[in-house]
Amino acid sequence: MSPLAKALVALVALASVAELAAAKNYTIQWTLKSYGDWSAANILRVGDVVEFSYGRPHTVDELSKADYEACSFANPISTDNSGPTAFTFDKAGTRYFACAAGTHCSQGQKVAITVGDGTTGGGAQSPAPPAAPKGNAAAPMGGAAEFAVKLVLGLGVGGVVLAAF
Ligand SMILES: [Cu+2]
């Protein structure tokens, strides 16, 4: 590979890292439907922004977990019906949003949004450190695998030799 090509590869790699580190903006078309799939498919990072895009009669109410599960809008953390409504997720954790109009919430117009801690896509329970012991464990496993290959090869050769007689 030429020095120029190497430099280009390095640049592309740097750009990818920068892209990963940058905050993302998500838009949710907030309407009467079920959002269970959205929260499962989108794990946010700290700094990401979610904008709910909607009009009347919908609202975006941020609720406690208990109120979210019960579709109870008596004590919202915040409420807005002026759409669009944007939220910046400035720390790890899960926040709960639902529409207060009619029975929209109980029909599925609710979403729990989880923010990972930034070291992984999925949250605080699997940060980088556990990867190190795995890496060390790979060496003995590699040795075992190599031994197994040699054993199989040896048996194969033995079989061929036996078959020749
Ligand atoms: Cu609604």
PDB file of C-alpha atoms and ligand atoms in Angstrom:
ATOM      1  CA  MET A   1       0.000   0.000   0.000  1.00  0.00           C
ATOM      2  CA  SER A   2       1.368   3.425  -0.941  1.00  0.00           C
ATOM      3  CA  PRO A   3       1.988   6.061   1.747  1.00  0.00           C
ATOM      4  CA  LEU A   4      -0.859   8.106   0.246  1.00  0.00           C
ATOM      5  CA  ALA A   5      -3.271   5.192   0.450  1.00  0.00           C
ATOM      6  CA  LYS A   6      -2.194   4.545   4.059  1.00  0.00           C
ATOM      7  CA  ALA A   7      -2.825   8.207   4.905  1.00  0.00           C
ATOM      8  CA  LEU A   8      -6.272   8.020   3.316  1.00  0.00           C
ATOM      9  CA  VAL A   9      -7.143   4.882   5.281  1.00  0.00           C
ATOM     10  CA  ALA A  10      -6.025   6.620   8.491  1.00  0.00           C
ATOM     11  CA  LEU A  11      -8.167   9.659   7.647  1.00  0.00           C
ATOM     12  CA  VAL A  12     -11.238   7.540   6.969  1.00  0.00           C
ATOM     13  CA  ALA A  13     -10.698   5.707  10.258  1.00  0.00           C
ATOM     14  CA  LEU A  14     -10.411   9.016  12.135  1.00  0.00           C
ATOM     15  CA  ALA A  15     -13.574  10.315  10.471  1.00  0.00           C
ATOM     16  CA  SER A  16     -15.437   7.189  11.545  1.00  0.00           C
ATOM     17  CA  VAL A  17     -14.345   7.666  15.157  1.00  0.00           C
ATOM     18  CA  ALA A  18     -15.432  11.313  15.033  1.00  0.00           C
ATOM     19  CA  GLU A  19     -18.788  10.238  13.639  1.00  0.00           C
ATOM     20  CA  LEU A  20     -19.280   7.753  16.471  1.00  0.00           C
ATOM     21  CA  ALA A  21     -18.444  10.372  19.095  1.00  0.00           C
ATOM     22  CA  ALA A  22     -20.782  13.048  17.714  1.00  0.00           C
ATOM     23  CA  ALA A  23     -24.236  13.459  19.224  1.00  0.00           C
ATOM     24  CA  LYS A  24     -27.042  12.078  17.140  1.00  0.00           C
ATOM     25  CA  ASN A  25     -30.418  13.595  16.480  1.00  0.00           C
ATOM     26  CA  TYR A  26     -33.420  11.326  16.317  1.00  0.00           C
ATOM     27  CA  THR A  27     -36.860  12.313  15.088  1.00  0.00           C
ATOM     28  CA  ILE A  28     -39.918  10.408  16.202  1.00  0.00           C
ATOM     29  CA  GLN A  29     -43.025  10.889  14.103  1.00  0.00           C
ATOM     30  CA  TRP A  30     -45.305  11.024  17.121  1.00  0.00           C
ATOM     31  CA  THR A  31     -48.688   9.658  16.197  1.00  0.00           C
ATOM     32  CA  LEU A  32     -51.277   7.096  17.227  1.00  0.00           C
ATOM     33  CA  LYS A  33     -49.388   3.839  16.910  1.00  0.00           C
ATOM     34  CA  SER A  34     -47.270   1.479  19.006  1.00  0.00           C
ATOM     35  CA  TYR A  35     -43.672   2.516  19.714  1.00  0.00           C
ATOM     36  CA  GLY A  36     -42.457  -0.609  21.480  1.00  0.00           C
ATOM     37  CA  ASP A  37     -40.176  -1.328  18.527  1.00  0.00           C
ATOM     38  CA  TRP A  38     -38.578   2.130  18.553  1.00  0.00           C
ATOM     39  CA  SER A  39     -37.110   1.924  22.021  1.00  0.00           C
ATOM     40  CA  ALA A  40     -35.780  -1.575  21.409  1.00  0.00           C
ATOM     41  CA  ALA A  41     -34.063  -0.559  18.175  1.00  0.00           C
ATOM     42  CA  ASN A  42     -32.561   2.767  19.295  1.00  0.00           C
ATOM     43  CA  ILE A  43     -30.134   2.923  22.200  1.00  0.00           C
ATOM     44  CA  LEU A  44     -29.010   6.502  22.663  1.00  0.00           C
ATOM     45  CA  ARG A  45     -25.738   7.921  23.904  1.00  0.00           C
ATOM     46  CA  VAL A  46     -25.295  10.810  26.302  1.00  0.00           C
ATOM     47  CA  GLY A  47     -25.722  14.058  24.375  1.00  0.00           C
ATOM     48  CA  ASP A  48     -28.154  12.683  21.820  1.00  0.00           C
ATOM     49  CA  VAL A  49     -31.328  14.617  21.040  1.00  0.00           C
ATOM     50  CA  VAL A  50     -34.783  13.237  20.326  1.00  0.00           C
ATOM     51  CA  GLU A  51     -37.361  15.433  18.667  1.00  0.00           C
ATOM     52  CA  PHE A  52     -40.999  14.422  18.747  1.00  0.00           C
ATOM     53  CA  SER A  53     -42.673  15.672  15.578  1.00  0.00           C
ATOM     54  CA  TYR A  54     -46.436  16.019  15.947  1.00  0.00           C
ATOM     55  CA  GLY A  55     -49.511  18.227  15.903  1.00  0.00           C
ATOM     56  CA  ARG A  56     -52.896  18.284  17.590  1.00  0.00           C
ATOM     57  CA  PRO A  57     -54.308  16.499  19.397  1.00  0.00           C
ATOM     58  CA  HIS A  58     -51.123  14.791  20.553  1.00  0.00           C
ATOM     59  CA  THR A  59     -48.986  15.769  23.533  1.00  0.00           C
ATOM     60  CA  VAL A  60     -45.568  14.737  24.770  1.00  0.00           C
ATOM     61  CA  ASP A  61     -45.621  14.134  28.502  1.00  0.00           C
ATOM     62  CA  GLU A  62     -42.540  12.921  30.312  1.00  0.00           C
ATOM     63  CA  LEU A  63     -43.643  10.570  33.072  1.00  0.00           C
ATOM     64  CA  SER A  64     -42.251   8.540  35.934  1.00  0.00           C
ATOM     65  CA  LYS A  65     -41.829   4.842  35.181  1.00  0.00           C
ATOM     66  CA  ALA A  66     -44.907   3.969  37.264  1.00  0.00           C
ATOM     67  CA  ASP A  67     -47.069   6.623  35.581  1.00  0.00           C
ATOM     68  CA  TYR A  68     -45.770   5.552  32.177  1.00  0.00           C
ATOM     69  CA  GLU A  69     -46.740   1.953  32.819  1.00  0.00           C
ATOM     70  CA  ALA A  70     -50.174   3.017  34.107  1.00  0.00           C
ATOM     71  CA  CYS A  71     -50.722   5.721  31.438  1.00  0.00           C
ATOM     72  CA  SER A  72     -51.360   8.152  34.284  1.00  0.00           C
ATOM     73  CA  PHE A  73     -50.957  11.843  33.431  1.00  0.00           C
ATOM     74  CA  ALA A  74     -51.807  13.371  36.825  1.00  0.00           C
ATOM     75  CA  ASN A  75     -48.201  14.243  37.675  1.00  0.00           C
ATOM     76  CA  PRO A  76     -46.128  14.623  34.507  1.00  0.00           C
ATOM     77  CA  ILE A  77     -42.485  15.638  34.810  1.00  0.00           C
ATOM     78  CA  SER A  78     -43.165  17.870  31.830  1.00  0.00           C
ATOM     79  CA  THR A  79     -45.900  18.265  29.249  1.00  0.00           C
ATOM     80  CA  ASP A  80     -46.113  19.933  25.863  1.00  0.00           C
ATOM     81  CA  ASN A  81     -48.748  20.065  23.133  1.00  0.00           C
ATOM     82  CA  SER A  82     -47.150  22.683  20.915  1.00  0.00           C
ATOM     83  CA  GLY A  83     -44.984  20.264  18.850  1.00  0.00           C
ATOM     84  CA  PRO A  84     -42.314  19.667  17.882  1.00  0.00           C
ATOM     85  CA  THR A  85     -40.803  18.918  21.291  1.00  0.00           C
ATOM     86  CA  ALA A  86     -37.103  18.150  21.645  1.00  0.00           C
ATOM     87  CA  PHE A  87     -35.288  16.511  24.538  1.00  0.00           C
ATOM     88  CA  THR A  88     -31.550  16.378  25.100  1.00  0.00           C
ATOM     89  CA  PHE A  89     -30.436  13.252  26.933  1.00  0.00           C
ATOM     90  CA  ASP A  90     -27.608  14.533  29.110  1.00  0.00           C
ATOM     91  CA  LYS A  91     -27.113  11.477  31.301  1.00  0.00           C
ATOM     92  CA  ALA A  92     -27.398   7.709  31.183  1.00  0.00           C
ATOM     93  CA  GLY A  93     -30.678   6.104  32.178  1.00  0.00           C
ATOM     94  CA  THR A  94     -34.206   5.619  30.913  1.00  0.00           C
ATOM     95  CA  ARG A  95     -36.828   8.334  30.424  1.00  0.00           C
ATOM     96  CA  TYR A  96     -40.490   7.741  29.745  1.00  0.00           C
ATOM     97  CA  PHE A  97     -42.746   9.627  27.335  1.00  0.00           C
ATOM     98  CA  ALA A  98     -46.393   9.237  26.413  1.00  0.00           C
ATOM     99  CA  CYS A  99     -49.248  11.044  24.712  1.00  0.00           C
ATOM    100  CA  ALA A 100     -51.976  12.315  27.037  1.00  0.00           C
ATOM    101  CA  ALA A 101     -54.648  12.657  24.342  1.00  0.00           C
ATOM    102  CA  GLY A 102     -57.658  10.362  24.670  1.00  0.00           C
ATOM    103  CA  THR A 103     -56.587   6.733  25.059  1.00  0.00           C
ATOM    104  CA  HIS A 104     -53.509   7.130  22.837  1.00  0.00           C
ATOM    105  CA  CYS A 105     -51.123   5.989  25.582  1.00  0.00           C
ATOM    106  CA  SER A 106     -52.975   2.760  26.271  1.00  0.00           C
ATOM    107  CA  GLN A 107     -53.074   2.174  22.510  1.00  0.00           C
ATOM    108  CA  GLY A 108     -49.276   2.267  22.438  1.00  0.00           C
ATOM    109  CA  GLN A 109     -48.348   5.924  21.900  1.00  0.00           C
ATOM    110  CA  LYS A 110     -45.649   5.768  24.552  1.00  0.00           C
ATOM    111  CA  VAL A 111     -41.917   5.248  24.404  1.00  0.00           C
ATOM    112  CA  ALA A 112     -39.222   4.477  26.958  1.00  0.00           C
ATOM    113  CA  ILE A 113     -35.902   5.892  25.785  1.00  0.00           C
ATOM    114  CA  THR A 114     -32.695   4.417  27.184  1.00  0.00           C
ATOM    115  CA  VAL A 115     -29.364   6.192  27.139  1.00  0.00           C
ATOM    116  CA  GLY A 116     -26.226   4.099  27.411  1.00  0.00           C
ATOM    117  CA  ASP A 117     -23.223   5.317  29.399  1.00  0.00           C
ATOM    118  CA  GLY A 118     -21.266   6.107  26.249  1.00  0.00           C
ATOM    119  CA  THR A 119     -18.752   3.254  26.516  1.00  0.00           C
ATOM    120  CA  THR A 120     -21.097   0.742  24.892  1.00  0.00           C
ATOM    121  CA  GLY A 121     -24.235   0.889  22.854  1.00  0.00           C
ATOM    122  CA  GLY A 122     -26.331  -0.861  25.441  1.00  0.00           C
ATOM    123  CA  GLY A 123     -25.782   0.551  28.915  1.00  0.00           C
ATOM    124  CA  ALA A 124     -23.658   0.418  32.020  1.00  0.00           C
ATOM    125  CA  GLN A 125     -23.617  -3.315  32.640  1.00  0.00           C
ATOM    126  CA  SER A 126     -21.057  -4.254  29.978  1.00  0.00           C
ATOM    127  CA  PRO A 127     -18.237  -1.677  29.839  1.00  0.00           C
ATOM    128  CA  ALA A 128     -14.809  -2.297  28.307  1.00  0.00           C
ATOM    129  CA  PRO A 129     -12.831  -3.865  31.255  1.00  0.00           C
ATOM    130  CA  PRO A 130     -14.428  -7.373  31.053  1.00  0.00           C
ATOM    131  CA  ALA A 131     -13.050  -7.648  27.493  1.00  0.00           C
ATOM    132  CA  ALA A 132      -9.446  -7.880  28.808  1.00  0.00           C
ATOM    133  CA  PRO A 133      -9.811 -11.242  30.639  1.00  0.00           C
ATOM    134  CA  LYS A 134     -11.566 -12.567  27.522  1.00  0.00           C
ATOM    135  CA  GLY A 135      -8.535 -11.539  25.418  1.00  0.00           C
ATOM    136  CA  ASN A 136      -6.176 -13.355  27.790  1.00  0.00           C
ATOM    137  CA  ALA A 137      -8.401 -16.424  27.827  1.00  0.00           C
ATOM    138  CA  ALA A 138      -8.148 -16.589  24.051  1.00  0.00           C
ATOM    139  CA  ALA A 139      -4.501 -17.766  24.185  1.00  0.00           C
ATOM    140  CA  PRO A 140      -5.092 -21.096  25.978  1.00  0.00           C
ATOM    141  CA  MET A 141      -8.205 -21.616  23.876  1.00  0.00           C
ATOM    142  CA  GLY A 142      -6.167 -20.992  20.730  1.00  0.00           C
ATOM    143  CA  GLY A 143      -3.628 -23.539  21.978  1.00  0.00           C
ATOM    144  CA  ALA A 144      -6.401 -26.071  22.564  1.00  0.00           C
ATOM    145  CA  ALA A 145      -7.853 -25.425  19.137  1.00  0.00           C
ATOM    146  CA  GLU A 146      -4.436 -25.845  17.557  1.00  0.00           C
ATOM    147  CA  PHE A 147      -3.961 -29.104  19.422  1.00  0.00           C
ATOM    148  CA  ALA A 148      -7.377 -30.294  18.257  1.00  0.00           C
ATOM    149  CA  VAL A 149      -6.502 -29.477  14.644  1.00  0.00           C
ATOM    150  CA  LYS A 150      -3.216 -31.383  14.965  1.00  0.00           C
ATOM    151  CA  LEU A 151      -5.052 -34.292  16.565  1.00  0.00           C
ATOM    152  CA  VAL A 152      -7.612 -34.398  13.746  1.00  0.00           C
ATOM    153  CA  LEU A 153      -4.847 -34.116  11.147  1.00  0.00           C
ATOM    154  CA  GLY A 154      -2.903 -36.841  12.892  1.00  0.00           C
ATOM    155  CA  LEU A 155      -5.940 -39.139  13.008  1.00  0.00           C
ATOM    156  CA  GLY A 156      -6.625 -38.341   9.354  1.00  0.00           C
ATOM    157  CA  VAL A 157      -3.094 -39.162   8.328  1.00  0.00           C
ATOM    158  CA  GLY A 158      -3.186 -42.268  10.500  1.00  0.00           C
ATOM    159  CA  GLY A 159      -6.437 -43.291   8.830  1.00  0.00           C
ATOM    160  CA  VAL A 160      -4.986 -42.801   5.378  1.00  0.00           C
ATOM    161  CA  VAL A 161      -1.888 -44.788   6.343  1.00  0.00           C
ATOM    162  CA  LEU A 162      -4.059 -47.567   7.767  1.00  0.00           C
ATOM    163  CA  ALA A 163      -6.268 -47.522   4.677  1.00  0.00           C
ATOM    164  CA  ALA A 164      -3.198 -47.962   2.494  1.00  0.00           C
ATOM    165  CA  PHE A 165      -2.561 -51.338   4.051  1.00  0.00           C
TER     166      PHE A 165
HETATM  167 CU    CU B   1     -51.596  11.091  20.736  1.00  0.00          CU
END
